[in-house]
Short mmCIF file of C-alpha atoms in Angstrom, two decimals:
data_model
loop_
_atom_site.label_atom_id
_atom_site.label_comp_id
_atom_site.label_asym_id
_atom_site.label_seq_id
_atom_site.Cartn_x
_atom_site.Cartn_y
_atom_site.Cartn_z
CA UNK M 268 0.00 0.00 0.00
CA UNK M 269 1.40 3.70 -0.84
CA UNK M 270 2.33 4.85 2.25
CA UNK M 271 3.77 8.59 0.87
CA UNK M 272 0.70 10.38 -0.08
CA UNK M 273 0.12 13.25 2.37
CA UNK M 274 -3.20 14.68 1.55
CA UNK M 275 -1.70 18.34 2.64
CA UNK M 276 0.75 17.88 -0.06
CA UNK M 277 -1.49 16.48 -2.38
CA UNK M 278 -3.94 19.57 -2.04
CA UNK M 279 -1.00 21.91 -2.03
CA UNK M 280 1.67 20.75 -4.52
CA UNK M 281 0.75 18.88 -7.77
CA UNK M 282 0.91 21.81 -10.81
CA UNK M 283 -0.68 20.45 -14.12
CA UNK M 284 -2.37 22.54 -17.51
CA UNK M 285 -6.01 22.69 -15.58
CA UNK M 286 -5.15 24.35 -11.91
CA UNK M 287 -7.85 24.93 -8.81
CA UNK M 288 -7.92 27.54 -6.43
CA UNK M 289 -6.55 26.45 -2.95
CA UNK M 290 -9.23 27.75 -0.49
CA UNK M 291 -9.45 26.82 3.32
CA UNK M 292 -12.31 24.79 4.01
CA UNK M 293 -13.96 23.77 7.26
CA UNK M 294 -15.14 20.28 5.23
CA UNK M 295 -12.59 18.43 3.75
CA UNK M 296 -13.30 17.75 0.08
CA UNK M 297 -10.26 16.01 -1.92
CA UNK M 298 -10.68 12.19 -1.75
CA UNK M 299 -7.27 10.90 -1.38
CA UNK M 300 -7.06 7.16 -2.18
CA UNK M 301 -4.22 5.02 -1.56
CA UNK M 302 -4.32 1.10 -3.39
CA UNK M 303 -2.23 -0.82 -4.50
CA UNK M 304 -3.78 -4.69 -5.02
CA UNK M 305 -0.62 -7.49 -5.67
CA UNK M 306 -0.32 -10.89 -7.03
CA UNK M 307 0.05 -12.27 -3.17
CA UNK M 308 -3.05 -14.37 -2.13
CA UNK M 309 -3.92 -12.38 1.06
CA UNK M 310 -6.25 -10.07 2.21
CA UNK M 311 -5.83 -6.64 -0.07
CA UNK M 312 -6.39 -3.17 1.66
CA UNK M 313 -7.42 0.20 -0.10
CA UNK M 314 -6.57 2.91 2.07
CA UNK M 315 -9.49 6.53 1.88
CA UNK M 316 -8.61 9.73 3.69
CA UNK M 317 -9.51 12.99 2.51
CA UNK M 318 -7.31 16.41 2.46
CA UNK M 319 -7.73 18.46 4.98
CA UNK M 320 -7.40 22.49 6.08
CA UNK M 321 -4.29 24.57 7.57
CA UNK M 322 -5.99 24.59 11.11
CA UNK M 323 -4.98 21.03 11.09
CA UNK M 324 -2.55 18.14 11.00
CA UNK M 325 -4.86 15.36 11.41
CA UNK M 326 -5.43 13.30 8.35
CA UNK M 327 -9.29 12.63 8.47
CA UNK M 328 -9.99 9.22 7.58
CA UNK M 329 -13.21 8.26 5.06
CA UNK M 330 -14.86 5.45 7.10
CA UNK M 331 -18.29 5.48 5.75
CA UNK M 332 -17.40 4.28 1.67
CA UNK M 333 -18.56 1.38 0.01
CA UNK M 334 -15.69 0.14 -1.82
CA UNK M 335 -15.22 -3.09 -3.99
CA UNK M 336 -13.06 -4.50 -6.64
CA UNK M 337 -14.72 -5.59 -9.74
CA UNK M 338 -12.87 -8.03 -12.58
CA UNK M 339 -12.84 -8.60 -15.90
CA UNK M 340 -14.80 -11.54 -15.88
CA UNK M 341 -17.87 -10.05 -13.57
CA UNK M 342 -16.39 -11.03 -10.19
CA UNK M 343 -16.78 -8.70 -7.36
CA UNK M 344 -14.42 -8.66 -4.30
CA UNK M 345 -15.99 -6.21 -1.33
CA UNK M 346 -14.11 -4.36 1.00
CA UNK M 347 -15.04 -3.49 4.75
CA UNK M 348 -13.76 -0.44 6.90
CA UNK M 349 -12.18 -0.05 9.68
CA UNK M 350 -11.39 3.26 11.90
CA UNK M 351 -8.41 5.20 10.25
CA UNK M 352 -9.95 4.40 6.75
CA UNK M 353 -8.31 1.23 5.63
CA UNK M 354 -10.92 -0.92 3.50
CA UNK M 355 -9.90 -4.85 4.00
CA UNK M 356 -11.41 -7.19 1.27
CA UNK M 357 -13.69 -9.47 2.94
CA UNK M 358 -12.00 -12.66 1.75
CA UNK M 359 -8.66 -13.33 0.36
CA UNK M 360 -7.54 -13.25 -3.38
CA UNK M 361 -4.48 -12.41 -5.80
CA UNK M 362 -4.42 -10.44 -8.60
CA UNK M 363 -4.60 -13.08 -11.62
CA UNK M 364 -2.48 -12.37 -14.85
CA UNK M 365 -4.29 -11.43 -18.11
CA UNK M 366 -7.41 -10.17 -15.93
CA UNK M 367 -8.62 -6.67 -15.73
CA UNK M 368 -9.41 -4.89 -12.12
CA UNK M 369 -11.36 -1.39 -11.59
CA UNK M 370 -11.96 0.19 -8.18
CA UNK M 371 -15.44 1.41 -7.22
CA UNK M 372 -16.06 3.49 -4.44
CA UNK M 373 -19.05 5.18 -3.24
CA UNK M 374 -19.11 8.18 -0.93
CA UNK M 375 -22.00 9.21 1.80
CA UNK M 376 -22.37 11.92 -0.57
CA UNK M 377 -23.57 9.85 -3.45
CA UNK M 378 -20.33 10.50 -5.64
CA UNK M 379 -19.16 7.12 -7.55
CA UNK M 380 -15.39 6.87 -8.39
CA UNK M 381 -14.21 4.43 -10.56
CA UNK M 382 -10.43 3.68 -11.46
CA UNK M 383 -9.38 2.51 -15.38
CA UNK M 384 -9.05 -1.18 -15.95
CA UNK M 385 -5.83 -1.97 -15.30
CA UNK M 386 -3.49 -5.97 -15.44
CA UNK M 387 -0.68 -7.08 -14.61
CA UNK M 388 2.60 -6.02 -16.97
CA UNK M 389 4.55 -8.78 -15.89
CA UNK M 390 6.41 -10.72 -12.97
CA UNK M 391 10.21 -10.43 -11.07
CA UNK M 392 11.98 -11.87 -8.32
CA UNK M 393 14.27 -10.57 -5.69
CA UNK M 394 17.38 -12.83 -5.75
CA UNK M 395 19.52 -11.34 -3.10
CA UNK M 396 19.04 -8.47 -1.00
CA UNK M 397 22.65 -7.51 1.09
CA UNK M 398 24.64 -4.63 2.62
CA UNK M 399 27.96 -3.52 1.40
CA UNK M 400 30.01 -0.64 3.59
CA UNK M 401 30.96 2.02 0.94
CA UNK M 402 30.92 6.05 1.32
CA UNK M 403 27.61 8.13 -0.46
CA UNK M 404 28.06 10.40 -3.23
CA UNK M 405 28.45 12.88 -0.19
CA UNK M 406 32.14 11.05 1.24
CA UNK M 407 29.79 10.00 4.45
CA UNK M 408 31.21 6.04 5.83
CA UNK M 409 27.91 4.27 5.80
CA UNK M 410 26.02 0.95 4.47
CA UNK M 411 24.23 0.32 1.03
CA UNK M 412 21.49 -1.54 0.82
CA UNK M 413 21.17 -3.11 -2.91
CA UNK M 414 19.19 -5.27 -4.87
CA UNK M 415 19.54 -7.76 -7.37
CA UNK M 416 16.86 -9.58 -9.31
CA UNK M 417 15.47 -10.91 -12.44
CA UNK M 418 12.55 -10.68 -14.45
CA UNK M 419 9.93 -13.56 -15.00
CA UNK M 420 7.43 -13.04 -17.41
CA UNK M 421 6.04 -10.40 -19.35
CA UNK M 422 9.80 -9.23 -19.31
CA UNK M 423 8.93 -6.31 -16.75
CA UNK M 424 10.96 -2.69 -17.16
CA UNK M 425 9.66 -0.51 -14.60
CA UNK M 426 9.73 -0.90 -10.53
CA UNK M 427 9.07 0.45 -7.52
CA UNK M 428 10.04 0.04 -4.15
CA UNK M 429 9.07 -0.20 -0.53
CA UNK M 430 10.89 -1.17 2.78
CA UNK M 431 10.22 -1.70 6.36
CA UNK M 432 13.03 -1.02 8.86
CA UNK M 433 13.18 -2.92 12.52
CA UNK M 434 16.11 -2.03 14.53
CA UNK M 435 17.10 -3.24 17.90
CA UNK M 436 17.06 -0.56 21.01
CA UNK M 437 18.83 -1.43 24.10
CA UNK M 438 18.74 1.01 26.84
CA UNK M 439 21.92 1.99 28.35
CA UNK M 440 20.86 2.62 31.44
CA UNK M 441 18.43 -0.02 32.12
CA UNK M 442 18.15 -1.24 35.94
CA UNK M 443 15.89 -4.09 37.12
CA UNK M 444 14.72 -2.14 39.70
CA UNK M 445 12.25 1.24 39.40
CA UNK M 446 10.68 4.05 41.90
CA UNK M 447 7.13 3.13 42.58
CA UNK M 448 5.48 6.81 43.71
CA UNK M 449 1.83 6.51 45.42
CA UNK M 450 -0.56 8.58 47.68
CA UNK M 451 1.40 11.36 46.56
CA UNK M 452 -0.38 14.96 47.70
CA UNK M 453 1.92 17.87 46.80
CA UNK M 454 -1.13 19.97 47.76
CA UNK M 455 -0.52 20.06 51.25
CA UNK M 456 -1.07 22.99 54.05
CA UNK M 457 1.85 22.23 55.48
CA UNK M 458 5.08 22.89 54.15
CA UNK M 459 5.89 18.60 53.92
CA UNK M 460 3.95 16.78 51.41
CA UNK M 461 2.44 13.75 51.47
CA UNK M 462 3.86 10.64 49.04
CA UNK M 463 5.50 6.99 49.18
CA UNK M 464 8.03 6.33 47.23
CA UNK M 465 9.60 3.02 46.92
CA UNK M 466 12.22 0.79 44.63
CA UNK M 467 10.88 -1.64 43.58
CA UNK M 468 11.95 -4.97 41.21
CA UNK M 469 10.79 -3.90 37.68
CA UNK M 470 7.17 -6.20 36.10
CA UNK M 471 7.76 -5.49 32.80
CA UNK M 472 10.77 -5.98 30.55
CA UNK M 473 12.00 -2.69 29.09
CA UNK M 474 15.96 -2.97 28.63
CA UNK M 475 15.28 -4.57 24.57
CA UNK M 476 12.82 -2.89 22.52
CA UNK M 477 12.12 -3.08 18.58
CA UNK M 478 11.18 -0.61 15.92
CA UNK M 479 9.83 -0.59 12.98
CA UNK M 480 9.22 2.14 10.21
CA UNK M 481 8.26 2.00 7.03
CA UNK M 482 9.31 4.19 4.12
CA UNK M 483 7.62 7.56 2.97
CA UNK M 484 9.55 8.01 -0.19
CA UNK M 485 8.99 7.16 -3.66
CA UNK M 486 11.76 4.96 -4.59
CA UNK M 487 11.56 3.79 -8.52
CA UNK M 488 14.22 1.91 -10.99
CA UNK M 489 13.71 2.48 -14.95
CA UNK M 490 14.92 -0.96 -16.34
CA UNK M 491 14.70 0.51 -19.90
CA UNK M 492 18.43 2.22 -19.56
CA UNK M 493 20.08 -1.24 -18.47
CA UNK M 494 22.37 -3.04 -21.20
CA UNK M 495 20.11 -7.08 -19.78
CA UNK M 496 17.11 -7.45 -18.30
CA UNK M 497 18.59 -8.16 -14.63
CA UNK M 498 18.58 -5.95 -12.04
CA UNK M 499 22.19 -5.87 -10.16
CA UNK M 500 23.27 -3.48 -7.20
CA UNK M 501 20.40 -1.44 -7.00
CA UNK M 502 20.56 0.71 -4.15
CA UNK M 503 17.49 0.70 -2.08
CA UNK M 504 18.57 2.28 1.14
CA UNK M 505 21.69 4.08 2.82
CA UNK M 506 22.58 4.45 5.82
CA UNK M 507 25.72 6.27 7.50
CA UNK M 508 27.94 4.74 10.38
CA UNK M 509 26.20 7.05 13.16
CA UNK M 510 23.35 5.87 12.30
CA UNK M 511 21.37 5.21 15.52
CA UNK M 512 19.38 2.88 13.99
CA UNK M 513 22.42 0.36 13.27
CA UNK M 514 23.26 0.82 16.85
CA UNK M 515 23.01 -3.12 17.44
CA UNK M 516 21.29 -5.11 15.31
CA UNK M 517 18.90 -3.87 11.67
CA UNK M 518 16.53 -5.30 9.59
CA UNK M 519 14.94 -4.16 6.45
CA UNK M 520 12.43 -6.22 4.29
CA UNK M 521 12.05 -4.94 0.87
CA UNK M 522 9.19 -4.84 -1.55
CA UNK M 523 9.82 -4.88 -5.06
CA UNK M 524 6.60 -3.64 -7.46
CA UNK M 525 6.70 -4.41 -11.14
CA UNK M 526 4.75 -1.09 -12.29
CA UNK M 527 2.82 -0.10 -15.82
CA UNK M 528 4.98 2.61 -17.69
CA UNK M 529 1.56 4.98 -16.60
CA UNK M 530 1.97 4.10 -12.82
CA UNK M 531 5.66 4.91 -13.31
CA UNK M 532 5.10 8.39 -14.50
CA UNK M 533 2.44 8.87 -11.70
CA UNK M 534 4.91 7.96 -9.40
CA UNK M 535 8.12 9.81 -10.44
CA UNK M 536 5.72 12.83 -11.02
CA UNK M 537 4.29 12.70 -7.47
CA UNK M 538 8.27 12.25 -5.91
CA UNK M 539 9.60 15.22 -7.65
CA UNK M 540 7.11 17.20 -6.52
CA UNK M 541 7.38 15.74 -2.81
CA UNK M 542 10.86 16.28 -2.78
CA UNK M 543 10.59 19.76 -4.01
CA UNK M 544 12.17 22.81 -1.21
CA UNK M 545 9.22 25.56 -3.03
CA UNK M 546 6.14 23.87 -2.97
CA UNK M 547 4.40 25.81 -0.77
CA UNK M 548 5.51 28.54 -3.23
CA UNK M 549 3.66 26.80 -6.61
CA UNK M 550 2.35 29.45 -8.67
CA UNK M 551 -0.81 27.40 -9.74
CA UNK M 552 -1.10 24.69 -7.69
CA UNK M 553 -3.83 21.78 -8.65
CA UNK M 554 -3.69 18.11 -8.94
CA UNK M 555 -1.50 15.19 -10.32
CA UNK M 556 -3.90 12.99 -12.85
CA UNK M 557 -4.24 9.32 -11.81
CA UNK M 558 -6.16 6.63 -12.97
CA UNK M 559 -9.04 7.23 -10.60
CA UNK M 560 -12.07 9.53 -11.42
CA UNK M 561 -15.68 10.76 -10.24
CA UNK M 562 -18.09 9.56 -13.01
CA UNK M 563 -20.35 12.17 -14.00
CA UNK M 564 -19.04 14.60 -11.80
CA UNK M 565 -15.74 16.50 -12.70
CA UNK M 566 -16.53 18.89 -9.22
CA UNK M 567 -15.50 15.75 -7.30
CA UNK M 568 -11.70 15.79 -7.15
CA UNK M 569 -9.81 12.92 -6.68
CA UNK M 570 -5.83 12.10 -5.97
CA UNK M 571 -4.70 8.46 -6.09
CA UNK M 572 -3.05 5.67 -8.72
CA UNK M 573 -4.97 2.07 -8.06
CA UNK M 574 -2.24 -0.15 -8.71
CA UNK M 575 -2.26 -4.32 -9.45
CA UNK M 576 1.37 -5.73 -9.26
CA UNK M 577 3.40 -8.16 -8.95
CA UNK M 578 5.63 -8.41 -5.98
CA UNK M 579 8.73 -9.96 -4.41
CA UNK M 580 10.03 -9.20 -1.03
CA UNK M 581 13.32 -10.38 0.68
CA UNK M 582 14.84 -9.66 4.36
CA UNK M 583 18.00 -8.28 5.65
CA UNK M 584 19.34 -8.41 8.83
CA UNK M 585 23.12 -7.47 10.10
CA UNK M 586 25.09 -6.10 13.41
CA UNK M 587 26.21 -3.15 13.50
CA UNK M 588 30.14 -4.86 14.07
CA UNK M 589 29.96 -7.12 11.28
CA UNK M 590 29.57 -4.06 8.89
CA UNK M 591 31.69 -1.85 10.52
CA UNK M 592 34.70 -3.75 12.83
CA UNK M 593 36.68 -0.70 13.47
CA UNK M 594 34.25 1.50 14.20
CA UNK M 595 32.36 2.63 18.15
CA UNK M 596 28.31 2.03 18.36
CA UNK M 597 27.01 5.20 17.05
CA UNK M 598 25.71 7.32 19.59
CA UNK M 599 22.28 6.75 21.90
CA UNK M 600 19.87 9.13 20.99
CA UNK M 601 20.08 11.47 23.45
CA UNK M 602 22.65 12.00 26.07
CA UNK M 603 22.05 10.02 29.16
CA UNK M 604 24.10 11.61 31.93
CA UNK M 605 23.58 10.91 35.49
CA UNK M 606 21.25 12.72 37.64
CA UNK M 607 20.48 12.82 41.34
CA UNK M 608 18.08 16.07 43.53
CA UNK M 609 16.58 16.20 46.50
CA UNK M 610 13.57 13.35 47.29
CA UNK M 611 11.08 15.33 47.69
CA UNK M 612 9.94 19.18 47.61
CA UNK M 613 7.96 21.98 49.13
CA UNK M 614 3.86 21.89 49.11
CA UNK M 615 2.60 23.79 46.15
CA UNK M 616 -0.54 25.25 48.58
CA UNK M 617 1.66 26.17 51.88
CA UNK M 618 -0.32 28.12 54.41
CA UNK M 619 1.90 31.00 54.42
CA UNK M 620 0.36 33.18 56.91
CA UNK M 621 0.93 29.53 59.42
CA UNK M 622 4.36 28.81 57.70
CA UNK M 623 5.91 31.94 56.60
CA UNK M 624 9.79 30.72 56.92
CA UNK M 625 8.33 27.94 53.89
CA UNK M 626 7.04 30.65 52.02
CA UNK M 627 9.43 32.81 49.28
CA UNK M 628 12.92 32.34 47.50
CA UNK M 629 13.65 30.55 44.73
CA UNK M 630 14.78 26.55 44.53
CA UNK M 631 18.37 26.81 43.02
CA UNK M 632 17.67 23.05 42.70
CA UNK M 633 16.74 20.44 39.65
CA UNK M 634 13.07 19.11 39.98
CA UNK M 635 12.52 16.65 42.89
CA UNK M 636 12.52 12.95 42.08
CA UNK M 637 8.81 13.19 43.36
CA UNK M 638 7.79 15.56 40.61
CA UNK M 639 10.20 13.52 37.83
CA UNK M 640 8.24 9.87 39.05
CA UNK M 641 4.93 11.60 39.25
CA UNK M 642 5.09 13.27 35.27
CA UNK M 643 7.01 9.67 34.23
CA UNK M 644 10.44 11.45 33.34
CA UNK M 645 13.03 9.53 35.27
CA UNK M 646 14.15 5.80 35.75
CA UNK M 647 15.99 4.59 38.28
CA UNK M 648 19.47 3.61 38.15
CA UNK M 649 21.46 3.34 42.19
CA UNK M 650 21.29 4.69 45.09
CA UNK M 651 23.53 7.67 45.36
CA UNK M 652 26.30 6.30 47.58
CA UNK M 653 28.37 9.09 45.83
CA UNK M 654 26.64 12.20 46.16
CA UNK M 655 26.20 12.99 42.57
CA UNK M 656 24.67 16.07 42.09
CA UNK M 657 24.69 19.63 42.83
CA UNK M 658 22.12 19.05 45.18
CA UNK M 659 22.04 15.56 45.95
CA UNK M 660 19.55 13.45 46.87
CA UNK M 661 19.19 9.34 48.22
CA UNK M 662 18.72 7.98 44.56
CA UNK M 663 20.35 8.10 40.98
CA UNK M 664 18.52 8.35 38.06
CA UNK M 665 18.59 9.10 34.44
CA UNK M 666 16.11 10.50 31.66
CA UNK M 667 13.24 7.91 31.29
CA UNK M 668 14.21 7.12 27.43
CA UNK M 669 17.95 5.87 28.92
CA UNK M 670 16.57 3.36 31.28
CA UNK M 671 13.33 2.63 29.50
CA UNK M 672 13.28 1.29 25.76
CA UNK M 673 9.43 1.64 25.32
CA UNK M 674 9.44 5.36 25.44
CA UNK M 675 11.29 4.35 21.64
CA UNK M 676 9.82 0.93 20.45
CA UNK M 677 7.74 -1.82 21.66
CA UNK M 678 9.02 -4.57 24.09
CA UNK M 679 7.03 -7.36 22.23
CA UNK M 680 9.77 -9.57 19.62
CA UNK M 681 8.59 -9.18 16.20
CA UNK M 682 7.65 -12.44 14.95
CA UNK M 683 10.10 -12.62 12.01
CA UNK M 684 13.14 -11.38 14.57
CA UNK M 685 16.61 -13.38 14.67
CA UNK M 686 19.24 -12.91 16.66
#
């Protein structure tokens, strides 16, 4: 599924003969449809949002479309929805060679769009997907991700491309033991509050975590300029040596799409104008043309390529030291220094008419480890036997991200993880 049309863009950016006025609307109005059906036999998704004003960065989904896939040969495929607009097909199927596939969907508003008839152009594999340590056109030490493979039938000349990335995260601070903070009143009369505040042995696992991303460019290969058919050392990704995502252990999976010459030009169109530095600065902008339409009503716009394609996929994992021997871990994140203040701190609501020593001057020190537990800032990493601190207090502790990995990824091992 595309996964790089931004419906801001979209309304902003695409410049073609016919141009519309950009207005601010309180009601979004630009369907913005994102499929892309393959030759897998699975359950296909069609994704329908719709563009949306300045006031905003929310991508409103379109949940309340009747959508369906209809074939050459009279078969109809529906598609349900679910909350942030992805339509599911009811039951499984592949795209079949030689047949012809149009998307329908309806609108609450009574608008039908329909897509062109498109087929399959042909087939390719992915032979070998690996990483080779070379320097970018830019002299920066880093890792190539390339691709080789060969094409199967229908002798296939355009691609495009799609990736997932999982890396490892292992915090560097991690300690099986936490604060626990309860009945915690910093509310008090008094000048003391009222709190517990405990170690405790950590419940949940948080020292290895896992993310995954998935691309948001539009990465294409034009086959046509090759001396043979097969693909060899295509680069798909790069990635330099202080990369923190190589920090211990990467993945990538890789999606190769065999692509129409017309869903090529779509595609490289819609790139160069994503990757543009002036869009926002178009002199007329208005809309990229796709193979998806209103019928009967050109006042409907529409933004969105319905693909069918064939596609291969391959996985890559490595260590950071097997690419790079010679070279340090790149760099956490952040910076995860030691901290340590005082346990506790004055009532926010002192009676200072009762308590007037309590009351006035400023607190030349950090936050109390109170506050940091109660707003979920701070981990725990020793007592403070040492007296870190410019105004040390009984414990140790770092930013939460250094002791925690799930403030960056999720603790649960992706199925398809190896060590």
């Amino acid at each position: 599924m595309f996964r790089y049309i931004a419906p801001l863009l979209v309304l902003l950016l695409f410049s073609c003969v016919e141009s519309v006025e950009i207005e601010e609307q309180e009601t979004p109005s630009l369907l913005v449809v994102e499929a892309a059906l393959t030759d897998e036999f699975k359950t296909q998704h069609v994704r329908l949002t719709r563009s949306f004003g300045f006031e905003t960065d929310t991508i409103p989904p379109e949940t309340r479309a009747r959508v369906s896939v209809e074939t050459g040969q009279g078969e109809t495929y529906s598609f349900s929805p679910s909350a942030d607009g992805t339509y599911s097909s009811d039951r499984q199927f592949a795209i079949t060679p030689g047949l012809t596939y149009e998307l329908v969907i309806s609108t609450p508003d009574g608008t039908v769009y329909r897509s062109d008839p498109e087929v399959l152009v042909g087939t390719s594999a992915i032979e070998d997907l690996y990483a080779v340590r070379e320097t970018n056109q830019n002299g920066t030490d880093g890792v190539f991700i390339y691709l080789d493979s060969s094409p199967g039938e229908g002798n296939p000349t355009y691609y495009r491309y799609e990736y997932d990335e999982t890396y490892k995260i292992v915090a560097p601070n991690y300690s099986s033991f936490d604060f626990r903070l309860t009945d915690y009143d910093p509310c008090t009369p008094t000048p003391e509050i009222e709190y517990t505040l405990e170690i405790v042995p950590r419940t949940e696992e948080v020292e290895v975590c896992y993310k995954t991303v998935p691309s948001t460019n539009v990465i294409q290969n034009d086959a046509t300029t090759l001396s043979e058919p097969n693909i060899r050392r295509f680069p798909v990704r790069f990635l330099g040596s202080t990369d923190f995502m190589i920090r211990h252990r990467y993945s990538i999976l890789v999606r190769q799409y065999v692509q129409s010459p017309a869903a090529f030009s779509y595609f490289q169109v819609l790139e160069q104008f994503s990757s543009s530095e002036s869009i926002f600065n178009s002199v007329q902008p208005g809309f990229l043309n796709g193979n998806i339409r209103a019928v009967g009503r050109g006042e409907a716009p529409v933004i969105g390529y319905f693909e069918v394609a064939s596609v291969s996929e391959r996985r890559l994992f490595f260590n950071f030291e097997e690419v790079f021997p010679d070279l340090e871990q790149p760099p956490y994140i952040t910076n995860c220094g030691l901290h340590s203040s005082p346990e506790a701190h004055l009532s926010y609501c002192i009676d200072c008419v009762a308590f007037p020593d309590a009351c006035g001057g400023a607190n030349p020190c950090p936050m109390s480890i109170v506050e940091s537990v109660d707003l979920g800032l701070i981990t725990y990493v020793d007592d403070n036997a040492v007296g870190i601190g410019t105004c040390p207090g009984p414990y140790i502790y770092v930013e939460r991200v250094c002791g925690d990995c799930t403030v960056l990824g999720s603790n649960i091992v992706p199925e398809f993880w190896i060590e």
